[in-house]
Coordinates of C-alpha atoms in Angstrom, one line a residue:
Chain Y
X1 CA -19.1 -6.0 62.7
X2 CA -19.5 -9.2 60.9
X3 CA -19.2 -13.3 61.3
X4 CA -16.2 -14.7 60.5
X5 CA -16.0 -18.5 59.3
X6 CA -12.7 -20.5 59.1
X7 CA -13.0 -23.2 56.5
X8 CA -10.0 -25.6 56.7
X9 CA -7.7 -23.0 57.1
X10 CA -4.0 -24.5 56.7
X11 CA -0.9 -23.0 56.4
X12 CA 2.9 -23.7 54.8
X13 CA 5.6 -22.4 55.3
X14 CA 7.7 -23.7 52.4
X15 CA 7.0 -27.6 52.7
X16 CA 6.5 -27.9 56.8
X17 CA 2.3 -27.5 57.1
X18 CA 2.3 -25.0 60.3
X19 CA -1.4 -24.8 60.5
X20 CA -3.1 -28.3 59.8
X21 CA -7.0 -27.2 59.4
X22 CA -8.3 -25.4 61.5
X23 CA -12.5 -24.2 60.9
X24 CA -14.3 -23.1 63.2
X25 CA -17.6 -20.4 62.8
X26 CA -17.7 -17.0 65.0
X27 CA -20.7 -14.9 65.4
X28 CA -21.3 -11.9 65.0
X29 CA -19.8 -9.2 68.5
X30 CA -18.7 -12.7 70.4
X31 CA -15.3 -12.6 71.5
X32 CA -12.7 -15.3 70.6
X33 CA -10.1 -16.0 72.3
X34 CA -6.9 -18.3 70.7
X35 CA -5.1 -19.4 73.0
X36 CA -2.0 -22.7 73.1
X37 CA 1.4 -22.7 73.8
X38 CA 4.7 -20.6 72.0
X39 CA 4.5 -22.1 68.1
X40 CA 1.5 -23.4 68.3
X41 CA 0.2 -21.3 65.4
X42 CA -2.8 -19.2 67.4
X43 CA -0.9 -15.9 65.9
X44 CA -0.1 -17.7 62.0
X45 CA -3.8 -18.2 62.2
X46 CA -4.5 -14.0 63.6
X47 CA -1.9 -12.9 60.9
X48 CA -3.8 -15.3 58.3
X49 CA -7.1 -13.3 59.2
X50 CA -6.1 -10.0 58.6
X51 CA -3.9 -10.5 55.3
X52 CA -0.9 -10.4 57.3
X53 CA 0.6 -14.4 55.6
X54 CA -1.3 -15.9 53.2
X55 CA -3.6 -18.8 53.1
X56 CA -2.4 -21.6 51.8
X57 CA -5.6 -23.6 51.8
X58 CA -8.7 -23.1 52.8
X59 CA -10.8 -20.5 53.0
X60 CA -10.7 -16.8 55.1
X61 CA -14.3 -15.2 55.1
X62 CA -15.2 -11.6 57.3
X63 CA -19.0 -11.5 57.2
X64 CA -19.8 -14.1 54.4
X65 CA -17.1 -12.4 52.2
X66 CA -14.0 -14.8 51.0
X67 CA -11.0 -12.3 52.0
X68 CA -8.7 -14.9 50.9
X69 CA -7.3 -12.2 48.2
X70 CA -7.8 -8.9 50.0
X71 CA -5.2 -6.8 51.5
X72 CA -5.7 -6.2 55.1
X73 CA -7.2 -2.4 55.0
X74 CA -9.8 -4.3 51.9
X75 CA -10.5 -6.4 55.2
X76 CA -11.8 -4.2 57.0
X77 CA -10.0 -5.2 60.5
X78 CA -8.0 -4.0 62.8
X79 CA -4.9 -5.1 64.3
X80 CA -3.6 -4.7 68.1
X81 CA 0.0 -6.0 68.7
X82 CA 1.8 -6.7 70.8
X83 CA 4.1 -4.8 71.1
X84 CA 1.8 -1.2 70.0
X85 CA 4.0 -1.2 66.5
X86 CA 3.0 2.5 67.4
X87 CA 4.2 5.0 64.9
X88 CA 7.7 6.2 67.5
X89 CA 7.7 9.8 64.8
X90 CA 3.7 10.6 65.6
X91 CA 2.2 12.0 68.2
X92 CA -0.4 10.5 69.8
X93 CA -3.7 11.6 67.2
X94 CA -1.8 11.5 64.9
X95 CA -1.1 7.4 65.3
X96 CA -4.2 7.5 66.0
X97 CA -5.4 9.3 62.8
X98 CA -3.2 7.7 60.4
X99 CA -5.2 4.9 58.7
X100 CA -8.4 7.5 58.7
X101 CA -5.6 9.7 56.9
X102 CA -4.6 7.4 54.3
X103 CA -8.4 7.3 53.7
X104 CA -7.6 10.1 52.7
X105 CA -11.2 11.9 55.4
X106 CA -11.5 15.2 55.7
X107 CA -9.6 16.1 58.2
X108 CA -12.4 17.9 60.3
X109 CA -13.3 14.3 60.3
X110 CA -10.8 12.7 61.1
X111 CA -10.2 14.9 64.3
X112 CA -13.7 14.2 65.1
X113 CA -13.3 10.4 65.3
X114 CA -10.3 10.8 67.6
X115 CA -11.1 12.9 69.9
X116 CA -14.1 10.4 70.2
X117 CA -11.5 7.6 70.8
X118 CA -9.7 8.9 73.2
X119 CA -12.4 9.8 75.0
X120 CA -13.9 6.6 74.8
X121 CA -10.0 6.0 76.2
X122 CA -9.3 8.6 78.8
X123 CA -7.4 9.4 76.9
X124 CA -7.4 13.3 76.0
X125 CA -4.9 14.4 78.0
X126 CA -2.3 12.7 76.2
X127 CA -3.8 13.1 71.9
X128 CA 0.2 15.8 71.9
X129 CA 2.2 13.1 72.9
X130 CA 5.2 10.9 71.1
X131 CA 4.5 7.1 71.6
X132 CA 8.4 7.5 74.2
X133 CA 6.9 9.7 76.6
X134 CA 4.2 7.2 77.6
X135 CA 3.3 4.5 80.0
X136 CA 2.9 0.4 78.9
X137 CA -0.7 1.3 80.5
X138 CA -0.9 4.3 77.8
X139 CA 0.8 3.4 74.8
X140 CA -1.6 -0.1 74.9
X141 CA -4.7 2.5 75.2
X142 CA -3.6 3.9 71.7
X143 CA -2.8 1.4 70.2
X144 CA -7.2 0.3 71.0
X145 CA -7.2 3.8 70.6
X146 CA -6.2 3.1 66.8
X147 CA -7.5 0.4 66.3
X148 CA -11.3 1.4 67.0
X149 CA -11.4 4.6 65.4
X150 CA -11.4 3.4 62.2
X151 CA -14.3 1.2 62.9
X152 CA -13.7 -2.5 61.9
X153 CA -15.3 -5.6 61.9
X154 CA -13.5 -7.5 63.5
X155 CA -10.8 -6.6 66.1
X156 CA -7.4 -8.8 65.8
X157 CA -5.9 -8.5 69.2
X158 CA -1.8 -10.1 69.5
X159 CA -0.9 -11.0 72.5
X160 CA -2.0 -6.9 73.6
X161 CA -1.0 -7.6 77.7
X162 CA 1.7 -9.4 77.5
X163 CA 4.3 -6.6 78.2
X164 CA 2.1 -5.3 80.3
X165 CA 2.9 -5.9 84.7
X166 CA 0.0 -8.0 85.8
X167 CA -2.0 -5.8 88.0
X168 CA -2.3 -3.4 84.7
X169 CA -3.0 -6.9 83.2
X170 CA -5.9 -7.7 84.8
X171 CA -6.7 -3.9 84.4
X172 CA -6.5 -3.7 81.1
X173 CA -8.3 -7.7 80.9
X174 CA -11.4 -5.5 82.2
X175 CA -11.1 -3.3 80.0
X176 CA -11.0 -4.7 77.0
X177 CA -13.5 -6.8 77.6
X178 CA -15.5 -3.8 78.6
X179 CA -14.8 -2.0 75.4
X180 CA -15.7 -5.0 72.7
X181 CA -18.8 -5.5 74.9
X182 CA -19.7 -1.7 74.3
X183 CA -19.2 -1.1 70.6
X184 CA -20.3 -4.9 69.7
X185 CA -17.0 -6.3 67.1
X186 CA -16.6 -9.5 66.8
X187 CA -12.5 -9.8 68.9
X188 CA -10.3 -12.4 68.2
X189 CA -7.8 -13.0 70.0
X190 CA -3.8 -14.5 70.8
X191 CA -2.7 -14.8 74.1
X192 CA -0.5 -17.8 75.9
X193 CA -2.2 -17.5 79.1
X194 CA -4.9 -19.5 79.6
X195 CA -6.1 -17.1 82.3
X196 CA -6.5 -14.4 79.9
X197 CA -8.5 -16.6 78.1
X198 CA -10.8 -18.3 80.5
X199 CA -11.4 -14.3 81.6
X200 CA -12.6 -12.9 78.5
X201 CA -13.5 -15.4 76.0
X202 CA -17.3 -15.7 75.2
X203 CA -15.9 -19.5 73.3
X204 CA -11.8 -19.8 72.8
X205 CA -10.0 -22.3 70.5
X206 CA -7.2 -24.5 72.3
X207 CA -4.8 -24.8 70.0
X208 CA -1.1 -26.9 70.0
X209 CA 1.1 -27.5 66.5
X210 CA -0.9 -26.3 64.8
X211 CA -4.7 -27.9 65.5
X212 CA -7.3 -26.9 67.6
X213 CA -8.4 -28.8 70.4
X214 CA -11.2 -27.9 71.4
X215 CA -13.4 -24.8 70.9
X216 CA -15.7 -24.1 73.6
X217 CA -16.9 -21.5 75.7
X218 CA -13.7 -21.4 79.1
X219 CA -16.7 -23.5 81.4
X220 CA -16.8 -26.0 79.3
X221 CA -13.6 -26.8 77.7
X222 CA -12.7 -27.0 81.8
X223 CA -15.6 -28.9 82.7
X224 CA -15.0 -31.2 80.1
X225 CA -12.3 -31.3 77.9
X226 CA -12.2 -32.9 74.7
X227 CA -8.2 -34.2 74.2
X228 CA -5.3 -34.5 77.4
X229 CA -3.8 -31.3 76.6
X230 CA -7.2 -29.0 76.3
X231 CA -7.0 -30.6 80.0
X232 CA -3.8 -30.3 80.6
X233 CA -3.1 -26.5 79.5
X234 CA -6.6 -25.2 80.6
X235 CA -6.6 -24.8 84.8
X236 CA -4.3 -23.2 86.9
X237 CA -2.3 -25.2 88.6
X238 CA -2.4 -27.4 85.4
X239 CA -4.5 -30.8 86.3
X240 CA -3.2 -34.1 87.2
X241 CA -2.8 -36.6 85.1
X242 CA -2.2 -40.8 86.3
X243 CA -1.9 -43.7 83.8
X244 CA -4.3 -46.5 84.5
X245 CA -5.9 -49.4 84.3
X246 CA -10.4 -49.4 84.8
X247 CA -11.9 -53.1 85.1
X248 CA -14.6 -54.3 86.8
X249 CA -16.5 -51.1 88.7
X250 CA -12.4 -49.4 89.3
X251 CA -9.6 -48.3 88.3
X252 CA -6.0 -49.2 89.6
X253 CA -3.5 -46.1 89.7
X254 CA -0.3 -48.0 91.3
X255 CA -1.8 -49.7 94.2
X256 CA -5.0 -47.5 94.7
X257 CA -8.1 -48.2 93.7
X258 CA -10.7 -45.7 92.9
X259 CA -14.2 -46.1 92.4
X260 CA -15.8 -45.9 88.5
X261 CA -19.1 -45.2 87.4
X262 CA -18.5 -46.4 84.4
X263 CA -17.9 -49.5 82.6
X264 CA -14.9 -49.0 81.4
X265 CA -11.9 -51.6 80.6
X266 CA -9.0 -51.4 79.3
X267 CA -6.0 -49.0 79.8
X268 CA -7.0 -45.3 80.3
X269 CA -5.3 -41.8 81.3
X270 CA -7.2 -40.2 84.2
X271 CA -7.0 -36.4 84.7
X272 CA -7.7 -35.2 88.3
X273 CA -7.7 -30.9 89.0
X274 CA -5.8 -30.0 91.6
X275 CA -8.9 -28.7 93.1
X276 CA -11.3 -31.3 93.5
X277 CA -9.9 -33.4 95.2
X278 CA -11.2 -34.0 99.2
X279 CA -8.8 -34.5 101.8
X280 CA -9.9 -37.7 103.6
X281 CA -8.5 -39.7 105.3
X282 CA -9.7 -43.1 104.7
X283 CA -9.4 -41.8 100.5
X284 CA -8.0 -43.8 98.0
X285 CA -5.1 -41.5 96.9
X286 CA -2.4 -41.2 99.3
X287 CA 0.6 -38.5 97.8
X288 CA 3.7 -37.6 99.5
X289 CA 4.3 -34.2 99.9
X290 CA 7.5 -32.4 99.0
X291 CA 6.7 -29.4 99.2
X292 CA 4.1 -26.2 99.9
X293 CA 3.0 -23.6 98.4
X294 CA 0.1 -20.9 100.6
X295 CA -1.5 -18.2 98.7
X296 CA -3.0 -17.4 101.3
X297 CA -7.1 -17.6 99.7
X298 CA -5.6 -21.5 98.8
X299 CA -2.7 -23.7 99.5
X300 CA -0.8 -25.6 96.7
X301 CA 0.6 -28.7 97.9
X302 CA 3.5 -30.6 95.1
X303 CA 4.3 -33.8 96.2
X304 CA 4.2 -37.4 94.4
X305 CA 1.5 -39.8 94.2
X306 CA 2.6 -42.3 96.7
X307 CA 4.4 -45.6 95.8
X308 CA 4.8 -44.1 92.3
X309 CA 7.2 -41.0 90.0
X310 CA 3.9 -39.4 89.3
X311 CA 4.2 -35.9 90.0
X312 CA 0.8 -34.7 91.5
X313 CA -0.6 -30.9 92.9
X314 CA -2.7 -30.2 95.4
X315 CA -4.3 -27.3 95.7
X316 CA -7.2 -26.7 99.3
X317 CA -9.1 -24.2 100.5
X318 CA -7.3 -21.8 103.1
X319 CA -3.8 -22.7 105.2
X320 CA -2.1 -25.7 105.3
X321 CA 0.6 -26.3 106.6
X322 CA 2.0 -29.4 106.1
X323 CA 5.7 -30.6 106.3
X324 CA 7.9 -32.2 103.8
X325 CA 7.6 -35.9 104.0
X326 CA 4.1 -36.0 104.9
X327 CA 1.7 -38.4 103.7
X328 CA -1.7 -37.5 102.4
X329 CA -4.8 -39.2 101.6
X330 CA -7.8 -38.0 99.8
X331 CA -10.7 -38.8 97.5
X332 CA -12.2 -37.9 94.6
X333 CA -15.1 -37.6 93.2
X334 CA -15.8 -39.9 90.0
X335 CA -18.5 -38.9 88.4
X336 CA -16.9 -36.0 86.9
X337 CA -13.9 -37.2 85.7
X338 CA -12.3 -37.2 82.5
X339 CA -10.5 -40.3 81.0
X340 CA -8.6 -40.2 77.8
X341 CA -7.5 -42.8 75.7
X342 CA -2.9 -42.9 76.6
X343 CA -2.0 -43.2 72.9
X344 CA -4.0 -40.5 70.8
X345 CA -5.0 -38.8 74.0
X346 CA -8.7 -37.8 72.8
X347 CA -11.5 -38.1 75.4
X348 CA -13.3 -41.2 76.3
X349 CA -17.0 -40.6 76.5
X350 CA -17.8 -43.3 79.9
X351 CA -21.5 -44.1 79.1
X352 CA -22.3 -45.1 83.0
Chain R
X1 CA 40.3 14.7 97.8
X2 CA 37.6 13.0 99.5
X3 CA 35.1 14.6 99.3
X4 CA 35.5 15.5 95.7
X5 CA 34.9 11.5 95.0
X6 CA 32.2 10.7 97.5
X7 CA 29.0 12.7 95.2
X8 CA 30.7 11.9 91.8
X9 CA 27.9 12.7 89.0
X10 CA 26.2 10.2 87.2
X11 CA 28.0 8.1 83.9
X12 CA 31.8 10.8 84.4
X13 CA 34.9 10.0 85.3
X14 CA 34.9 13.0 87.5
X15 CA 38.9 14.5 87.8
X16 CA 39.2 17.9 90.0
X17 CA 42.3 19.2 91.0
X18 CA 45.4 18.0 89.5
X19 CA 44.3 15.8 87.6
X20 CA 41.8 17.8 85.9
X21 CA 45.1 20.9 85.3
X22 CA 46.6 17.8 83.5
X23 CA 44.5 16.9 80.5
X24 CA 43.1 20.4 79.7
X25 CA 46.7 21.3 79.5
X26 CA 47.2 18.3 77.4
X27 CA 43.8 19.0 75.5
X28 CA 44.9 22.6 74.6
X29 CA 48.9 21.1 73.9
X30 CA 47.1 18.5 71.4
X31 CA 45.1 21.5 69.9
X32 CA 48.2 24.2 69.7
X33 CA 49.8 21.4 67.3
X34 CA 46.4 20.1 65.2
X35 CA 46.1 24.6 64.8
X36 CA 49.5 25.6 63.7
X37 CA 49.3 24.8 60.8
X38 CA 46.1 26.4 59.8
X39 CA 47.3 29.6 61.6
X40 CA 50.2 29.7 59.6
X41 CA 47.7 29.5 56.7
X42 CA 45.8 31.8 57.8
X43 CA 49.0 34.6 58.1
X44 CA 50.1 34.2 55.2
X45 CA 46.8 34.5 53.7
X46 CA 47.0 38.1 55.2
X47 CA 50.2 39.1 54.2
X48 CA 52.4 40.8 50.9
X49 CA 54.4 37.8 48.6
X50 CA 57.1 38.8 50.0
X51 CA 56.7 38.9 52.8
X52 CA 56.6 35.1 52.9
X53 CA 59.0 34.0 50.5
X54 CA 61.5 36.2 53.0
X55 CA 62.4 33.9 55.8
X56 CA 61.4 34.5 58.3
X57 CA 57.6 33.8 58.2
X58 CA 55.8 36.1 59.9
X59 CA 53.7 34.9 62.7
X60 CA 51.4 37.4 63.4
X61 CA 48.7 39.0 60.1
X62 CA 49.4 41.4 58.3
X63 CA 47.0 44.2 56.7
X64 CA 46.4 42.7 53.4
X65 CA 43.6 40.6 54.3
X66 CA 41.1 41.9 52.3
X67 CA 43.1 43.0 49.2
X68 CA 44.0 38.9 49.4
X69 CA 41.1 37.4 50.3
X70 CA 39.1 39.5 47.0
X71 CA 41.3 38.8 45.0
X72 CA 41.0 35.6 45.7
X73 CA 37.5 35.3 44.9
X74 CA 37.1 38.4 42.5
X75 CA 39.8 36.8 40.1
X76 CA 41.9 33.8 41.8
X77 CA 44.9 32.2 40.1
X78 CA 42.8 30.6 36.7
X79 CA 39.2 31.7 37.8
X80 CA 37.9 32.9 40.6
X81 CA 37.6 30.8 43.5
X82 CA 34.4 31.8 44.3
X83 CA 33.2 30.1 40.9
X84 CA 35.0 27.4 42.2
X85 CA 32.9 27.8 45.6
X86 CA 29.8 27.2 43.4
X87 CA 30.6 23.9 41.6
X88 CA 32.3 22.1 44.5
X89 CA 29.0 23.7 46.6
X90 CA 26.9 21.3 44.4
X91 CA 28.7 18.7 43.5
X92 CA 29.2 18.0 47.4
X93 CA 26.4 18.5 48.7
X94 CA 24.5 16.3 44.5
X95 CA 26.4 13.8 45.8
X96 CA 25.6 14.1 49.6
X97 CA 22.4 14.2 49.3
X98 CA 21.9 12.0 46.0
X99 CA 23.3 9.1 47.9
X100 CA 21.4 9.6 50.4
X101 CA 17.9 8.9 48.5
X102 CA 19.9 6.0 46.3
X103 CA 20.7 4.4 49.9
X104 CA 17.3 5.0 51.4
X105 CA 15.0 3.9 48.3
X106 CA 17.8 0.7 48.0
X107 CA 17.9 -0.4 52.0
X108 CA 13.8 0.4 51.6
X109 CA 14.2 -2.4 48.2
X110 CA 16.4 -5.1 50.2
X111 CA 14.8 -5.0 53.5
X112 CA 11.5 -5.4 52.9
X113 CA 11.1 -6.9 49.9
X114 CA 11.4 -10.3 48.5
X115 CA 12.2 -10.2 45.2
X116 CA 14.2 -13.0 42.9
X117 CA 19.0 -12.1 43.7
X118 CA 17.3 -10.4 46.0
X119 CA 20.9 -11.4 48.8
X120 CA 23.3 -11.5 44.9
X121 CA 21.3 -7.5 44.0
X122 CA 22.6 -7.0 48.0
X123 CA 26.2 -9.0 48.1
X124 CA 26.8 -6.6 44.7
X125 CA 26.2 -3.9 45.9
X126 CA 28.3 -5.1 49.0
X127 CA 30.9 -6.5 47.1
X128 CA 31.6 -2.7 46.2
X129 CA 32.6 -0.9 48.8
X130 CA 35.4 -2.5 48.5
X131 CA 36.1 -1.2 45.0
X132 CA 37.0 2.7 45.8
X133 CA 36.9 5.6 43.3
X134 CA 40.6 5.5 42.1
X135 CA 40.4 1.2 40.7
X136 CA 37.3 1.4 38.8
X137 CA 38.1 5.3 37.1
X138 CA 39.3 4.2 33.6
X139 CA 36.5 2.6 32.9
X140 CA 34.2 5.1 35.2
X141 CA 35.9 8.4 32.4
X142 CA 34.7 6.1 29.5
X143 CA 31.5 5.2 31.0
X144 CA 31.4 9.7 31.4
X145 CA 33.2 10.8 28.2
X146 CA 30.8 8.8 26.3
X147 CA 27.7 10.5 27.7
X148 CA 28.9 13.5 26.8
X149 CA 29.2 14.4 30.5
X150 CA 32.6 16.3 30.9
X151 CA 33.5 19.6 32.1
X152 CA 29.5 19.1 34.1
X153 CA 28.3 19.1 37.0
X154 CA 26.3 15.7 35.9
X155 CA 29.7 14.2 35.1
X156 CA 30.7 15.5 38.6
X157 CA 27.7 13.3 40.4
X158 CA 26.7 11.1 38.8
X159 CA 29.6 8.1 39.2
X160 CA 29.5 8.9 42.6
X161 CA 26.7 8.9 43.7
X162 CA 26.0 5.4 44.5
X163 CA 27.0 4.6 48.1
X164 CA 27.8 1.1 49.9
X165 CA 28.2 2.4 52.7
X166 CA 25.1 4.0 53.7
X167 CA 23.0 1.0 51.7
X168 CA 25.1 -1.2 54.2
X169 CA 24.0 2.0 56.8
X170 CA 20.3 1.8 56.2
X171 CA 19.6 -1.3 56.0
X172 CA 21.4 -2.3 59.5
X173 CA 18.7 0.8 60.8
X174 CA 15.8 -0.4 59.4
X175 CA 16.1 -4.2 60.2
X176 CA 16.6 -3.4 63.9
X177 CA 12.3 -1.8 62.9
X178 CA 9.7 -3.8 64.3
X179 CA 8.8 -5.7 61.8
X180 CA 4.9 -5.3 63.4
X181 CA 5.8 -1.0 62.2
X182 CA 5.0 -2.4 58.6
X183 CA 2.3 -4.4 58.9
X184 CA 0.7 -2.3 60.9
X185 CA 1.5 0.6 58.4
X186 CA -0.5 -2.3 56.3
X187 CA -3.3 -2.3 58.1
X188 CA -3.8 0.6 58.6
X189 CA -4.2 1.0 54.9
X190 CA -0.5 2.7 53.7
X191 CA 1.2 1.3 50.4
X192 CA 5.0 1.0 50.4
X193 CA 5.8 4.2 49.4
X194 CA 3.6 5.8 51.8
X195 CA 4.9 3.7 54.6
X196 CA 8.2 4.5 53.3
X197 CA 7.6 8.6 52.8
X198 CA 5.0 8.6 56.7
X199 CA 7.3 6.3 58.2
X200 CA 10.5 5.3 57.6
X201 CA 11.8 8.6 56.5
X202 CA 11.3 10.4 59.1
X203 CA 12.1 7.5 61.6
X204 CA 15.4 7.7 59.9
X205 CA 16.0 11.9 60.2
X206 CA 19.1 11.2 62.6
X207 CA 21.0 9.0 60.7
X208 CA 20.2 11.6 57.5
X209 CA 22.0 14.3 59.3
X210 CA 25.4 11.9 60.5
X211 CA 25.3 10.4 56.8
X212 CA 24.5 13.7 55.0
X213 CA 27.6 15.8 57.1
X214 CA 30.4 12.2 56.4
X215 CA 29.3 13.0 52.6
X216 CA 29.3 16.8 51.9
X217 CA 32.7 16.0 53.0
X218 CA 33.2 13.5 51.3
X219 CA 31.6 15.1 48.3
X220 CA 34.1 18.5 49.4
X221 CA 36.5 16.5 49.1
X222 CA 36.4 15.1 46.1
X223 CA 40.4 15.7 44.5
X224 CA 41.1 12.4 41.5
X225 CA 37.9 12.3 39.6
X226 CA 36.6 15.8 38.8
X227 CA 41.2 16.8 37.7
X228 CA 40.9 14.4 35.5
X229 CA 37.1 15.1 33.9
X230 CA 37.1 18.9 34.6
X231 CA 39.4 20.2 31.8
X232 CA 37.4 23.6 31.4
X233 CA 38.2 25.6 34.7
X234 CA 35.2 27.0 35.3
X235 CA 34.3 23.2 36.2
X236 CA 36.7 23.5 38.8
X237 CA 36.2 22.6 41.9
X238 CA 37.7 24.3 44.7
X239 CA 39.8 21.4 46.2
X240 CA 41.5 20.5 42.9
X241 CA 41.9 24.3 42.0
X242 CA 44.2 24.8 45.1
X243 CA 46.6 22.3 43.3
X244 CA 46.0 24.0 39.7
X245 CA 47.2 27.5 41.7
X246 CA 50.3 26.1 42.2
X247 CA 53.1 26.2 39.1
X248 CA 54.5 24.5 37.1
X249 CA 57.7 25.6 35.5
X250 CA 59.3 28.7 36.6
X251 CA 56.2 30.7 37.2
X252 CA 55.9 32.2 40.2
X253 CA 53.3 30.9 42.9
X254 CA 50.9 33.6 44.2
X255 CA 50.8 33.5 48.2
X256 CA 49.3 34.2 50.3
X257 CA 46.3 34.6 46.7
X258 CA 46.8 30.3 47.9
X259 CA 46.4 30.9 51.5
X260 CA 43.4 33.3 51.4
X261 CA 41.8 30.0 48.4
X262 CA 42.3 27.0 50.7
X263 CA 41.6 29.2 54.3
X264 CA 38.4 29.4 52.1
X265 CA 38.5 25.8 50.9
X266 CA 37.8 25.4 54.7
X267 CA 35.4 27.0 55.4
X268 CA 31.7 25.4 54.6
X269 CA 32.5 21.4 55.6
X270 CA 33.0 23.7 58.9
X271 CA 29.9 25.6 58.5
X272 CA 28.3 22.3 57.8
X273 CA 30.0 19.8 61.0
X274 CA 29.2 23.3 63.7
X275 CA 25.5 23.6 62.3
X276 CA 24.5 19.9 62.0
X277 CA 26.7 19.1 64.8
X278 CA 23.6 18.4 67.3
X279 CA 22.4 16.0 65.1
X280 CA 25.6 14.7 63.8
X281 CA 26.1 13.5 67.8
X282 CA 22.4 12.1 68.2
X283 CA 22.2 10.6 65.1
X284 CA 25.6 8.4 65.7
X285 CA 24.5 8.0 69.3
X286 CA 21.0 7.3 69.8
X287 CA 18.2 5.4 67.3
X288 CA 15.5 7.0 68.4
X289 CA 12.5 3.7 68.6

């Protein structure tokens, strides 16, 4: 149990800088999810905390102590890998106890700790099996077990659920969260899946191209995205983005115009979440439907803004039978729309 | 035939009826052709010298089995075959084990460590693949003679103990081992050697077994090198020893004893192959990951 602090952490491979300075403080017992598309540097960042990659610049500290120069084992961390990385020739018991065996703990104590962890993870019936005789979910649990027997200060997860099927993933998500809660161990969790990030995180770090775009609770990021990237990456289906021009209390997007509650002017990018549109026959926005996706509880309609090429998606509650080519009109509540600078992608705070 | 086609066992091409007999007949014929010379050698090792030299040669074993084999093992022509068998055994096991240990370690270094000139070393090792013993035999002899290792087990084993092939094989195997395994071991606190001993070595055991069979036979069949450096008959290995048994000049070849020696020389490799067959096939076929 410990805090983790990153101070302007940078990573360079040769002359290419892949992480451009990430700073954050993680509180004791917090569950932090690092989320971003592949290649954004999220795994690299995690591996720097783990000690598997060197830190090119900046400082990583765990529990207030600088760990840049320490080997992974001396950092008091445990890591769960994407492909589990279980030792194939060892039984589940040996896999879980290997770290303790290296730490030269007495055999009885190793057995006791492994038994406790196995009980916690319901792995008791499998202790003498080899990893290849286990299902994906069970292997995942063994990997977790290997991490918890060592009672580390920090858990590091590198996309641990991406090899599981969808249903198991939902279940393991809850299990991991529950386990971390009970043990109270600080956790850093890397994923590219924004649903995982939303559901598991106390706070999340949205990363893009080696930068932390936004750090905040899932709802903060969802409701007040600080950058266009964060706005589009979080939320499913992703946020619609339209370019318009603001002037005199209204925003014109092509032929349509939306009333504005703020004194913006000039070109802006506005984000409209598909689930925030209000069907309204008199509404200011029009869309030509191209395709519908009935999901049961709601229906997604994909299409284009009437008279423009911008793709647009709306999510309507319940079942909707829309025909391709049909034109739908709708409005939005202008009060909470996020505006972004079209050049930098940064949020424009709209003062009323 | 129609029922036969209906339900073939999965993964196998099944033959029934005439096809089955024809394929078995061909196989048996092949076995006979391969086995016949060995049979003749065995027959020759159980009869007396005049019976061999006077045509026609016998096709069925005689009653001299114990006499000939006793003579071969106990006294031989120059040196007892038992001594040569022991020499060959030490040399073959020394070469096989040595090659495996060295190539396991060098492949480990090449795959898991970053050191200056890593690729240069790899290619140097790779280049030696192209140099068989015969090409470097004169300088090697010079070196071994300089160290005073003629007529010694060290001299027999050391020049043959490095193996580019085995290094390359283990390198390829290690490359298929996921990096995360090494990282997990690092997080668990295992030192590199600990990782090698606890994880890589047990994972390579089927490859090691397969390689052991191949290398044992390679070592056992060495001919030119032992011929060159063992002048003392008590250091002769069996493969070269057989050749030494042929008489020079007008002496008479003691064919029954020579044939008994040949048969004896075949036994250890056969035992190694048969006893390690299961592991050998597994090592070639599956990779346990």
